Amino acid sequence: MEKLINEFSLGLFFWQTLLFIALLLLLRKFAWKPILNAVNEREEGIREALTSAENARKEMQNLNADNEKLLKEARAERDSMMKDAREIKESMLTEAKDEAKAEAGKIIASAQATIQSEKQAAIAEIKSQVAELSIGIAEKVVRKELANDKDQSQLIEQLLKEVTIS
Amino acid sequence: MVGAGLVVIGVGIGIGRIGGSAMDAIARQPEAYGKIQTAMLIAAALIEGIGFAALFAVS
Amino acid sequence: MQRKTLLKILILFLVLNVVHVNAQHEDEHTESSELSLKESQKLERKEYIQHHLLDSYDFNLFSYKKDNGEKAHVGFPLPIILWDNGLQLFSSSKFHHGETVAENNGNYYKIDHNKIYKTDASGTINYDDHHHAINDKPLDFSFTKGAFMILLTCILMFLLFTSLAKSYVKNGGISKGFGRLFEPVVLYIRDDIAIPNIGEKKYKRYMPYLLTIFFFIWFLNIFGLTPLGVNVTGNIAVTVALALLTFLITNFTGTKDYWKHIFDPLGDTLPWFGKIPLYIILIPIELLGIIIKPFSLLIRLYANMQAGHIVLMSLIGLMFFFKSWFGSTLSFGLSFAISLIEVLVALLQAYIFTMLSALYFGFAAEEHEHHDEASAH
């Protein structure tokens, strides 16, 4: 202990304290602050770059996923559209067929009805013409035949007979 | 002189034990190497400081 | 490649150290004639080593003996600044390397055992029974060899780190040049010393001090290993000044929790009447701890550097003691190995000083309760 105290020199202590504090203050201002700031800034920059790269990567991934999704959706839509179209086609076809059938049926039916009515009308006309003709014939015959009474009555008799038979 | 010897023996044992325990700890947990080394140095330095103080006190 | 260069530099330094010691050795060899040769050699070696460890008033690179028997010193004088009834300023060349009496403004001074004493014109120094000089000692603020080295280191550090700081601006955030070597060290101090010990929130306040003290101690330690061999960090005055700064910073930045930890370490775990008998012992211990912490810092640095230099110089001295090719080679190898270890110690001591300073700052800056650490110191 005595040796230590003996060795202690106030002069060197003074110079050491003075120079060291001066060095500390000077370096703090001119060296450590700029150095630490620069290093911090650099590290901050690196960290930012890393995070932004990571973000970009994620975004890229998201974009890829989106694209895939879009593609899938488009494909599904296309498929469904094709399916719909096919269905529509089919339904249209059947509808058209049914309609055509119905129309044809209607046409046939109306044609039949027309035929029937025409036939009826024709028959009626024929009947009336036959009747007229018969009356005409009958008139002529009657004019001629009914010259004598005997024949007259004979004819009436005959006619009456015929009528009852028919 | 005898006092100085005793001081050195004591400090030697102390620092030796710290070093040995640190080795054990590192062997057990090699991944904590840095932390163990720091703690070891600090403990050794504290003992060493007291040892030096005692050395200067006796001599 | 770099490692090889470093090794070469180290070997060169060692050789120069050897030459240095040899010159001194030859020089003092002729002076002692009364004692037996071996004893005188032993004494002069011891004296030489002790002299080397101490500060000195002039910057003496090496001394040798001229052919005509005159001693020659290579180096330069430094200013002597004394406060003795007014400022006394003169060059240390007046002392002629401590051999003569210096005169300034009618006052006479002489160096005895590396201290300046006031004497009469003939330079008589009176001793007491314990061979201690009892002459008047003027207040000595001389710019000694140690102070010169400190100034040199300060200038070097200032130039180095300001150039590093400038290179960041010039190169857009990337360092360039020689200062770049130290950027990883700066980052290491920040990430592995400051942040873990002080905490993310407050470490920035202490960073300038930690960085300065680390590089200052490291550089001075390394300078101590060069052939200049100035043992600055192995000087008690320097380590006291460094530890005093750590002490002051620790206690002036101490938070309420830090002081509470000292004066009320148990907190609410005991009622007040239970605390009193414990605190009679505990508080003095804690208060003592405040002083012991920096004291151990200064003693550790001083003792490590001092011890390193003593071992190194002794081993180099052994080379001249053996004077045989085998023994001298052996001690050369040994001293080389020790200088390698000293390079490591130079770094380690700087690291430990910084680390422990950071640890103490961490204690002082701590805000929250820390019961688990209460028993650690």
XYZ file of C-alpha atoms in Angstrom:
602
model
C 0.000 0.000 0.000
C 2.782 2.364 0.953
C 4.511 1.657 -2.322
C 1.361 2.503 -4.233
C 0.891 5.805 -2.447
C 4.548 6.593 -2.908
C 4.296 5.866 -6.585
C 1.269 8.071 -7.078
C 2.251 11.229 -8.860
C -0.121 14.142 -8.806
C 1.323 15.588 -11.995
C 0.588 12.550 -14.095
C -2.842 12.240 -12.486
C -3.549 15.833 -13.420
C -2.405 15.430 -17.008
C -4.193 12.125 -17.413
C -7.495 13.533 -16.142
C -7.187 16.672 -18.220
C -6.176 14.939 -21.438
C -8.620 12.093 -21.031
C -11.613 14.334 -20.397
C -10.608 16.509 -23.343
C -10.277 13.399 -25.492
C -13.619 12.092 -24.273
C -15.445 15.314 -25.068
C -13.746 15.777 -28.427
C -14.294 12.203 -29.520
C -17.888 12.269 -28.334
C -18.579 15.240 -30.519
C -16.431 14.485 -33.554
C -16.178 10.717 -33.654
C -18.515 8.585 -31.604
C -21.726 10.426 -32.389
C -21.186 10.400 -36.170
C -19.879 6.834 -36.096
C -22.741 5.458 -34.029
C -25.284 7.441 -35.989
C -23.871 6.216 -39.283
C -23.822 2.632 -38.057
C -27.360 2.931 -36.726
C -28.559 4.449 -39.944
C -26.924 1.716 -41.928
C -28.463 -0.970 -39.775
C -31.819 0.715 -40.009
C -31.407 0.829 -43.784
C -30.541 -2.848 -43.931
C -33.494 -3.729 -41.732
C -35.809 -1.658 -43.873
C -34.457 -3.190 -47.065
C -34.970 -6.662 -45.623
C -38.514 -5.986 -44.531
C -39.392 -4.365 -47.843
C -37.912 -7.341 -49.700
C -39.949 -9.647 -47.516
C -43.047 -7.586 -48.205
C -42.369 -7.663 -51.919
C -41.961 -11.403 -51.766
C -45.247 -11.748 -49.920
C -46.965 -9.461 -52.382
C -45.581 -11.494 -55.228
C -46.910 -14.625 -53.595
C -50.272 -12.991 -53.100
C -50.307 -11.897 -56.725
C -49.493 -15.407 -57.855
C -52.226 -16.805 -55.682
C -54.621 -14.198 -57.035
C -53.720 -15.077 -60.577
C -54.267 -18.712 -59.900
C -57.571 -17.971 -58.281
C -58.635 -15.813 -61.188
C -57.639 -18.493 -63.631
C -59.538 -21.079 -61.692
C -62.587 -18.879 -61.512
C -62.426 -18.162 -65.215
C -62.136 -21.816 -65.958
C -65.085 -22.623 -63.722
C -67.101 -19.875 -65.308
C -66.293 -21.118 -68.753
C -67.293 -24.614 -67.728
C -70.548 -23.466 -66.239
C -71.267 -21.301 -69.254
C -70.692 -24.225 -71.573
C -72.902 -26.366 -69.446
C -75.623 -23.742 -69.467
C -75.357 -23.342 -73.185
C -75.653 -27.020 -73.662
C -78.680 -27.151 -71.429
C -80.249 -24.235 -73.194
C -79.634 -25.851 -76.529
C -81.172 -29.043 -75.368
C -84.164 -27.358 -73.875
C -84.621 -25.237 -76.938
C -84.479 -28.271 -79.104
C -87.021 -30.144 -77.074
C -89.214 -27.095 -76.840
C -89.056 -26.568 -80.542
C -89.824 -30.206 -81.108
C -92.773 -30.091 -78.723
C -94.037 -26.910 -80.255
C -93.718 -28.305 -83.706
C -95.499 -31.426 -82.635
C -98.291 -29.460 -81.058
C -98.571 -27.195 -84.060
C -98.618 -30.147 -86.357
C -101.269 -31.751 -84.224
C -103.257 -28.565 -84.267
C -102.926 -28.238 -88.016
C -103.913 -31.820 -88.517
C -106.822 -31.434 -86.177
C -108.039 -28.292 -87.847
C -107.500 -29.871 -91.219
C -109.540 -32.829 -90.133
C -112.204 -30.533 -88.782
C -112.230 -28.611 -92.043
C -112.373 -31.789 -94.018
C -115.211 -32.979 -91.849
C -117.141 -29.773 -92.232
C -116.396 -29.625 -95.958
C -117.511 -33.175 -96.238
C -120.624 -32.356 -94.339
C -121.235 -29.335 -96.460
C -120.576 -31.342 -99.587
C -122.917 -34.049 -98.447
C -125.523 -31.443 -97.585
C -125.113 -29.833 -100.983
C -125.246 -33.146 -102.684
C -128.346 -33.928 -100.744
C -129.978 -30.652 -101.651
C -128.932 -31.021 -105.277
C -130.240 -34.597 -105.317
C -133.417 -33.336 -103.811
C -133.729 -30.579 -106.366
C -132.883 -32.932 -109.118
C -135.365 -35.450 -107.838
C -137.995 -32.771 -107.528
C -137.178 -31.631 -111.054
C -137.349 -35.160 -112.334
C -140.362 -35.729 -110.275
C -142.032 -32.633 -111.711
C -141.264 -33.736 -115.238
C -142.372 -37.202 -114.523
C -145.318 -35.991 -112.647
C -146.288 -33.580 -115.481
C -146.195 -36.310 -117.914
C -147.697 -39.095 -115.933
C -150.363 -37.140 -114.345
C -152.216 -36.745 -117.534
C -154.845 -39.334 -116.549
C -156.256 -39.941 -113.247
C -155.670 -43.554 -113.163
C -152.050 -43.335 -113.667
C -152.047 -40.617 -111.174
C -153.455 -42.545 -108.431
C -151.416 -45.572 -109.487
C -148.264 -43.544 -109.125
C -149.216 -42.084 -105.854
C -149.860 -45.474 -104.676
C -146.545 -46.712 -105.872
C -144.730 -43.711 -104.369
C -146.348 -44.105 -101.107
C -145.305 -47.686 -101.112
C -141.772 -46.806 -101.876
C -141.715 -44.204 -99.131
C -142.816 -46.517 -96.542
C -140.340 -49.106 -97.637
C -137.480 -46.671 -97.552
C 5.591 -12.732 2.188
C 3.540 -15.518 3.743
C 0.472 -13.296 3.547
C 1.034 -12.711 -0.139
C 1.327 -16.450 -0.670
C -1.914 -17.041 1.172
C -3.642 -14.388 -0.898
C -2.440 -15.981 -4.105
C -3.574 -19.429 -2.959
C -7.009 -18.111 -2.073
C -7.419 -16.200 -5.306
C -6.118 -19.167 -7.274
C -8.650 -21.499 -5.724
C -11.434 -18.993 -6.264
C -10.690 -18.258 -9.897
C -9.998 -21.938 -10.524
C -13.390 -22.876 -9.217
C -15.065 -20.211 -11.330
C -13.226 -21.385 -14.417
C -14.034 -25.039 -13.726
C -17.693 -24.340 -13.108
C -17.835 -22.264 -16.254
C -16.350 -25.172 -18.224
C -18.983 -27.488 -16.756
C -21.693 -25.040 -17.636
C -20.405 -24.641 -21.187
C -20.227 -28.417 -21.574
C -23.812 -28.650 -20.406
C -25.094 -25.773 -22.491
C -22.719 -24.997 -25.337
C -25.193 -22.574 -26.867
C -24.945 -20.289 -23.820
C -21.182 -20.008 -24.296
C -21.092 -16.233 -24.636
C -23.191 -15.481 -21.603
C -21.315 -17.954 -19.415
C -17.990 -16.530 -20.507
C -19.059 -13.008 -19.666
C -20.341 -14.016 -16.254
C -17.151 -15.981 -15.638
C -14.927 -13.064 -16.553
C -16.853 -10.718 -14.321
C -16.738 -13.049 -11.335
C -13.063 -13.792 -11.892
C -12.314 -10.103 -12.245
C -14.071 -9.319 -8.970
C -12.103 -11.955 -7.097
C -8.921 -10.885 -8.795
C -9.546 -7.307 -7.753
C -9.928 -8.274 -4.127
C -6.854 -10.458 -4.453
C -4.790 -7.586 -5.805
C -6.066 -5.294 -3.111
C -5.046 -7.827 -0.480
C -1.670 -8.340 -2.152
C -0.931 -4.647 -2.027
C -2.200 -4.453 1.514
C 0.176 -7.158 2.762
C 3.196 -6.156 0.729
C -0.749 -13.062 -44.087
C -1.686 -10.397 -41.565
C -0.929 -12.711 -38.724
C 2.539 -13.274 -40.122
C 3.162 -9.547 -40.324
C 1.991 -9.146 -36.764
C 4.351 -11.861 -35.625
C 7.204 -10.202 -37.457
C 6.432 -6.877 -35.808
C 6.302 -8.544 -32.439
C 9.658 -10.262 -32.946
C 11.155 -6.989 -34.081
C 9.878 -5.263 -30.959
C 11.281 -7.988 -28.791
C 14.674 -7.783 -30.402
C 14.688 -4.031 -29.965
C 13.701 -4.495 -26.335
C 16.608 -6.866 -25.902
C 19.007 -4.370 -27.466
C 17.547 -1.721 -25.216
C 18.072 -3.749 -22.072
C 21.548 -4.741 -23.214
C 22.598 -1.133 -23.733
C 21.404 -0.209 -20.279
C 23.006 -3.288 -18.855
C 26.426 -2.581 -20.313
C 26.038 0.979 -19.269
C 25.483 0.317 -15.579
C 27.798 -2.584 -15.418
C 30.911 -0.523 -14.898
C 29.490 1.633 -12.135
C 29.175 -0.877 -9.331
C 32.516 -2.134 -8.180
C 32.052 -2.639 -4.443
C 29.611 -5.521 -4.610
C 30.431 -8.871 -6.038
C 29.862 -9.117 -9.760
C 26.838 -11.371 -9.594
C 25.112 -9.423 -6.878
C 25.759 -6.147 -8.563
C 24.335 -7.518 -11.785
C 21.272 -8.692 -9.960
C 20.820 -5.328 -8.314
C 21.266 -3.345 -11.461
C 18.858 -5.536 -13.326
C 16.287 -5.032 -10.622
C 16.920 -1.343 -10.640
C 16.693 -1.214 -14.381
C 13.354 -2.984 -14.377
C 12.038 -0.770 -11.650
C 13.244 2.258 -13.499
C 11.545 1.066 -16.623
C 8.250 0.657 -14.819
C 8.297 4.191 -13.489
C 7.498 7.423 -15.150
C 10.399 9.695 -16.036
C 11.002 13.368 -16.644
C 12.568 12.989 -20.065
C 11.817 10.811 -23.044
C 14.790 8.511 -23.145
C 14.727 6.049 -26.023
C 17.975 4.306 -25.040
C 21.339 5.062 -23.510
C 24.745 3.692 -24.368
C 28.355 4.288 -23.484
C 30.534 6.115 -25.924
C 34.020 4.895 -26.725
C 35.509 7.547 -24.521
C 33.554 6.310 -21.513
C 30.976 9.060 -21.621
C 27.328 8.152 -21.265
C 25.081 9.116 -24.118
C 21.320 9.240 -24.089
C 19.160 9.200 -27.160
C 15.857 10.933 -26.646
C 14.471 14.368 -25.980
C 13.751 16.414 -22.857
C 10.249 17.263 -21.668
C 9.021 20.345 -19.846
C 9.184 20.436 -16.054
C 6.322 22.358 -14.503
C 6.550 23.016 -10.773
C 4.489 25.102 -8.413
C 6.941 26.434 -5.875
C 6.071 29.989 -4.812
C 5.028 30.667 -8.350
C 5.220 28.732 -11.559
C 8.583 27.202 -12.359
C 8.880 26.101 -15.954
C 12.052 24.692 -17.429
C 13.334 21.901 -19.616
C 14.178 18.557 -18.092
C 17.506 18.698 -19.903
C 18.697 20.789 -16.955
C 18.673 17.664 -14.815
C 20.937 15.813 -17.244
C 18.955 12.604 -16.768
C 18.770 13.036 -13.036
C 22.512 13.337 -12.605
C 22.817 17.011 -11.837
C 21.050 19.756 -9.946
C 18.761 21.954 -11.959
C 18.584 25.658 -11.317
C 15.644 27.857 -12.210
C 14.990 31.403 -10.971
C 17.368 30.877 -8.111
C 15.735 27.664 -6.911
C 17.587 24.369 -6.986
C 15.945 21.026 -7.675
C 17.166 17.468 -7.764
C 15.588 14.192 -8.792
C 15.746 11.455 -6.203
C 13.959 8.164 -6.735
C 11.982 9.660 -9.550
C 10.688 12.578 -7.547
C 11.761 16.191 -7.656
C 13.021 17.696 -4.397
C 14.033 21.200 -3.600
C 17.675 21.381 -2.600
C 20.510 23.818 -2.184
C 23.000 24.608 -4.896
C 25.098 21.502 -4.242
C 22.083 19.198 -4.381
C 22.218 17.637 -0.901
C 19.271 15.454 -0.039
C 18.621 14.543 3.568
C 17.178 11.155 4.411
C 15.280 9.921 7.441
C 15.832 6.532 9.100
C 13.820 4.694 6.434
C 15.904 6.158 3.645
C 13.124 8.549 2.661
C 14.036 11.989 1.511
C 12.814 14.737 3.839
C 13.528 17.690 1.572
C 10.679 19.940 0.479
C 8.700 18.639 -2.450
C 7.307 21.277 -4.794
C 3.907 20.610 -6.398
C 4.876 18.724 -9.485
C 2.825 19.097 -12.662
C 5.638 18.135 -15.000
C 4.760 16.918 -18.440
C 6.445 13.565 -17.979
C 7.070 10.680 -20.337
C 3.755 9.135 -19.331
C 1.892 12.366 -19.954
C 3.648 12.655 -23.303
C 2.508 9.166 -24.255
C -1.016 9.974 -23.123
C -1.016 13.062 -25.305
C 0.346 11.042 -28.204
C -2.344 8.403 -27.759
C -5.026 11.072 -27.504
C -3.873 12.696 -30.746
C -3.650 9.336 -32.477
C -7.112 8.309 -31.311
C -8.579 11.631 -32.274
C -7.150 11.481 -35.786
C -8.058 7.827 -36.215
C -11.655 8.036 -35.115
C -12.485 11.379 -36.669
C -11.184 10.034 -39.966
C -13.354 6.977 -39.451
C -16.344 9.203 -38.725
C -15.646 11.250 -41.837
C -15.312 8.182 -44.015
C -18.905 7.257 -43.177
C -20.140 10.549 -44.535
C -17.967 10.357 -47.619
C -18.848 6.790 -48.559
C -22.539 6.909 -47.844
C -22.609 4.979 -44.591
C -19.779 2.559 -45.237
C -16.456 3.014 -43.501
C -13.211 3.108 -45.391
C -9.536 3.283 -44.663
C -7.540 2.260 -41.623
C -10.257 3.199 -39.147
C -12.370 0.482 -40.640
C -10.383 -2.045 -38.605
C -11.974 -0.679 -35.465
C -15.553 -0.619 -36.627
C -16.218 -4.220 -35.521
C -14.720 -3.374 -32.129
C -17.032 -0.384 -31.797
C -19.965 -2.597 -32.692
C -18.792 -5.264 -30.259
C -18.653 -2.743 -27.437
C -22.119 -1.565 -28.292
C -23.756 -4.955 -28.807
C -21.906 -7.150 -26.323
C -20.802 -4.789 -23.584
C -23.096 -1.781 -23.430
C -26.500 -3.146 -24.395
C -26.498 -6.360 -22.295
C -25.148 -4.607 -19.204
C -26.839 -1.234 -19.302
C -29.958 -1.994 -21.272
C -31.408 -0.962 -24.595
C -32.950 2.205 -23.192
C -30.038 3.939 -21.559
C -26.866 2.601 -23.140
C -26.516 5.507 -25.538
C -25.558 7.919 -22.776
C -22.604 5.791 -21.739
C -21.355 4.763 -25.166
C -18.862 7.620 -25.686
C -17.221 6.949 -22.331
C -17.065 3.187 -22.834
C -15.624 3.495 -26.331
C -13.074 6.099 -25.322
C -11.902 4.215 -22.271
C -11.659 0.932 -24.152
C -9.537 2.266 -26.980
C -7.512 4.475 -24.659
C -6.524 1.598 -22.392
C -6.014 -0.777 -25.273
C -3.758 1.573 -27.222
C -1.752 2.523 -24.177
C -1.341 -1.140 -23.237
C -0.104 -1.905 -26.731
C 2.266 1.064 -26.652
C 3.641 -0.360 -23.443
C 4.707 -3.449 -25.401
C 6.571 -1.533 -28.079
C 10.264 -0.787 -27.635
C 9.250 2.653 -26.414
C 8.029 0.558 -23.527
C 6.251 3.320 -21.713
C 4.355 1.735 -18.882
C 1.490 4.217 -18.739
C -1.445 1.998 -17.830
C 0.814 0.339 -15.272
C 1.093 3.649 -13.488
C -1.096 4.070 -10.457
C -1.844 7.739 -11.142
C -3.281 6.921 -14.557
C -5.435 4.053 -13.345
C -6.672 6.144 -10.420
C -7.721 8.864 -12.838
C -9.542 6.346 -15.054
C -11.285 4.579 -12.190
C -12.213 7.896 -10.608
C -14.085 8.838 -13.780
C -15.971 5.552 -13.741
C -16.757 6.123 -10.066
C -18.022 9.652 -10.668
C -20.110 8.693 -13.697
C -21.599 5.731 -11.842
C -22.691 7.768 -8.873
C -23.776 10.890 -10.701
C -26.003 8.969 -13.077
C -27.361 6.723 -10.307
C -31.150 6.468 -10.263
C -33.408 6.453 -7.233
C -33.446 2.655 -7.342
C -29.669 2.556 -7.214
C -29.533 4.617 -4.038
C -32.467 2.765 -2.574
C -30.564 -0.428 -3.207
C -27.694 0.924 -1.139
C -29.598 2.474 1.744
C -32.623 0.196 1.816
C -31.591 -3.093 0.232
C -34.283 -5.189 1.916
C -37.194 -2.983 0.900
C -40.549 -4.050 2.285
C -39.537 -7.577 3.151
C -38.933 -6.681 6.806
C -40.631 -4.287 9.233
C -38.499 -1.280 10.184
C -37.493 -2.616 13.605
C -36.196 -5.773 11.996
C -34.133 -3.825 9.537
C -32.172 -1.733 12.040
C -29.768 -4.395 13.327
C -29.212 -5.676 9.799
C -28.700 -2.251 8.318
C -26.022 -1.386 10.855
C -23.931 -3.969 9.011
C -25.451 -3.865 5.544
C -25.322 -0.175 4.762
C -21.600 0.222 5.545
C -20.898 -2.807 3.365
C -22.902 -1.360 0.497
C -21.227 2.016 0.925
C -17.858 0.337 0.983
C -18.862 -1.502 -2.170
C -19.268 1.808 -3.996
C -15.610 2.538 -3.344
C -14.300 -0.996 -3.684
C -15.710 -1.401 -7.182
C -13.622 1.343 -8.810
C -10.742 0.552 -6.489
C -10.609 -3.014 -7.778
C -10.737 -1.583 -11.303
C -7.708 0.599 -10.776
C -5.734 -2.013 -8.889
C -6.498 -4.684 -11.486
C -5.330 -2.647 -14.420
C -2.279 -1.363 -12.587
C -1.237 -4.751 -11.241
C -1.781 -6.604 -14.507
C 0.231 -4.202 -16.585
C 2.909 -3.857 -13.935
C 3.170 -7.631 -13.559
C 3.282 -8.153 -17.318
C 6.114 -5.685 -17.708
C 8.044 -7.124 -14.777
C 7.807 -10.651 -16.164
C 8.750 -9.565 -19.651
C 11.696 -7.480 -18.526
C 12.887 -10.187 -16.149
C 12.858 -12.766 -18.907
C 14.755 -10.462 -21.217
C 17.182 -9.815 -18.352
C 17.649 -13.555 -17.989
C 19.151 -13.662 -21.452
C 22.101 -11.647 -20.211
C 22.230 -13.582 -16.998
C 22.698 -16.916 -18.743
C 25.032 -15.692 -21.456
C 25.003 -19.150 -23.011
C 23.432 -20.042 -26.317
C 21.095 -22.535 -24.667
C 19.840 -20.451 -21.767
C 19.605 -17.267 -23.732
C 17.706 -18.948 -26.538
C 15.374 -20.495 -24.017
C 14.647 -17.221 -22.319
C 14.264 -15.532 -25.700
C 11.616 -18.100 -26.591
C 9.997 -17.661 -23.222
C 9.928 -13.903 -23.446
C 8.496 -14.182 -26.932
C 5.702 -16.401 -25.619
C 5.096 -13.978 -22.775
C 4.928 -11.025 -25.155
C 2.293 -12.899 -27.136
C 0.342 -13.395 -23.943
C 0.876 -9.742 -23.093
C -0.715 -8.729 -26.381
C -3.734 -10.746 -25.310
C -3.625 -9.283 -21.804
C -3.482 -5.783 -23.255
C -6.776 -6.428 -24.982
C -8.270 -8.395 -22.108
C -7.576 -5.720 -19.521
C -9.086 -3.036 -21.729
C -12.093 -5.303 -22.230
C -12.482 -6.058 -18.536
C -12.155 -2.417 -17.529
C -14.808 -1.446 -20.072
C -16.997 -4.418 -19.245
C -16.946 -3.758 -15.513
C -17.484 -0.042 -16.015
C -20.517 -0.908 -18.126
C -21.691 -3.311 -15.435
C -21.453 -0.619 -12.760
C -23.227 1.853 -15.002
C -25.878 -0.791 -15.499
C -26.385 -1.051 -11.741
C -26.568 2.709 -11.466
C -28.952 3.169 -14.360
C -31.304 0.390 -13.396
C -34.873 1.523 -12.889
C -36.769 -1.529 -11.720
C -36.340 -3.720 -8.669
C -33.723 -6.455 -8.908
C -33.879 -8.790 -5.956
C -32.090 -11.598 -7.717
C -28.950 -9.531 -8.080
C -28.979 -8.233 -4.540
C -26.700 -11.005 -3.351
C -24.296 -10.817 -6.264
C -22.265 -7.930 -4.950
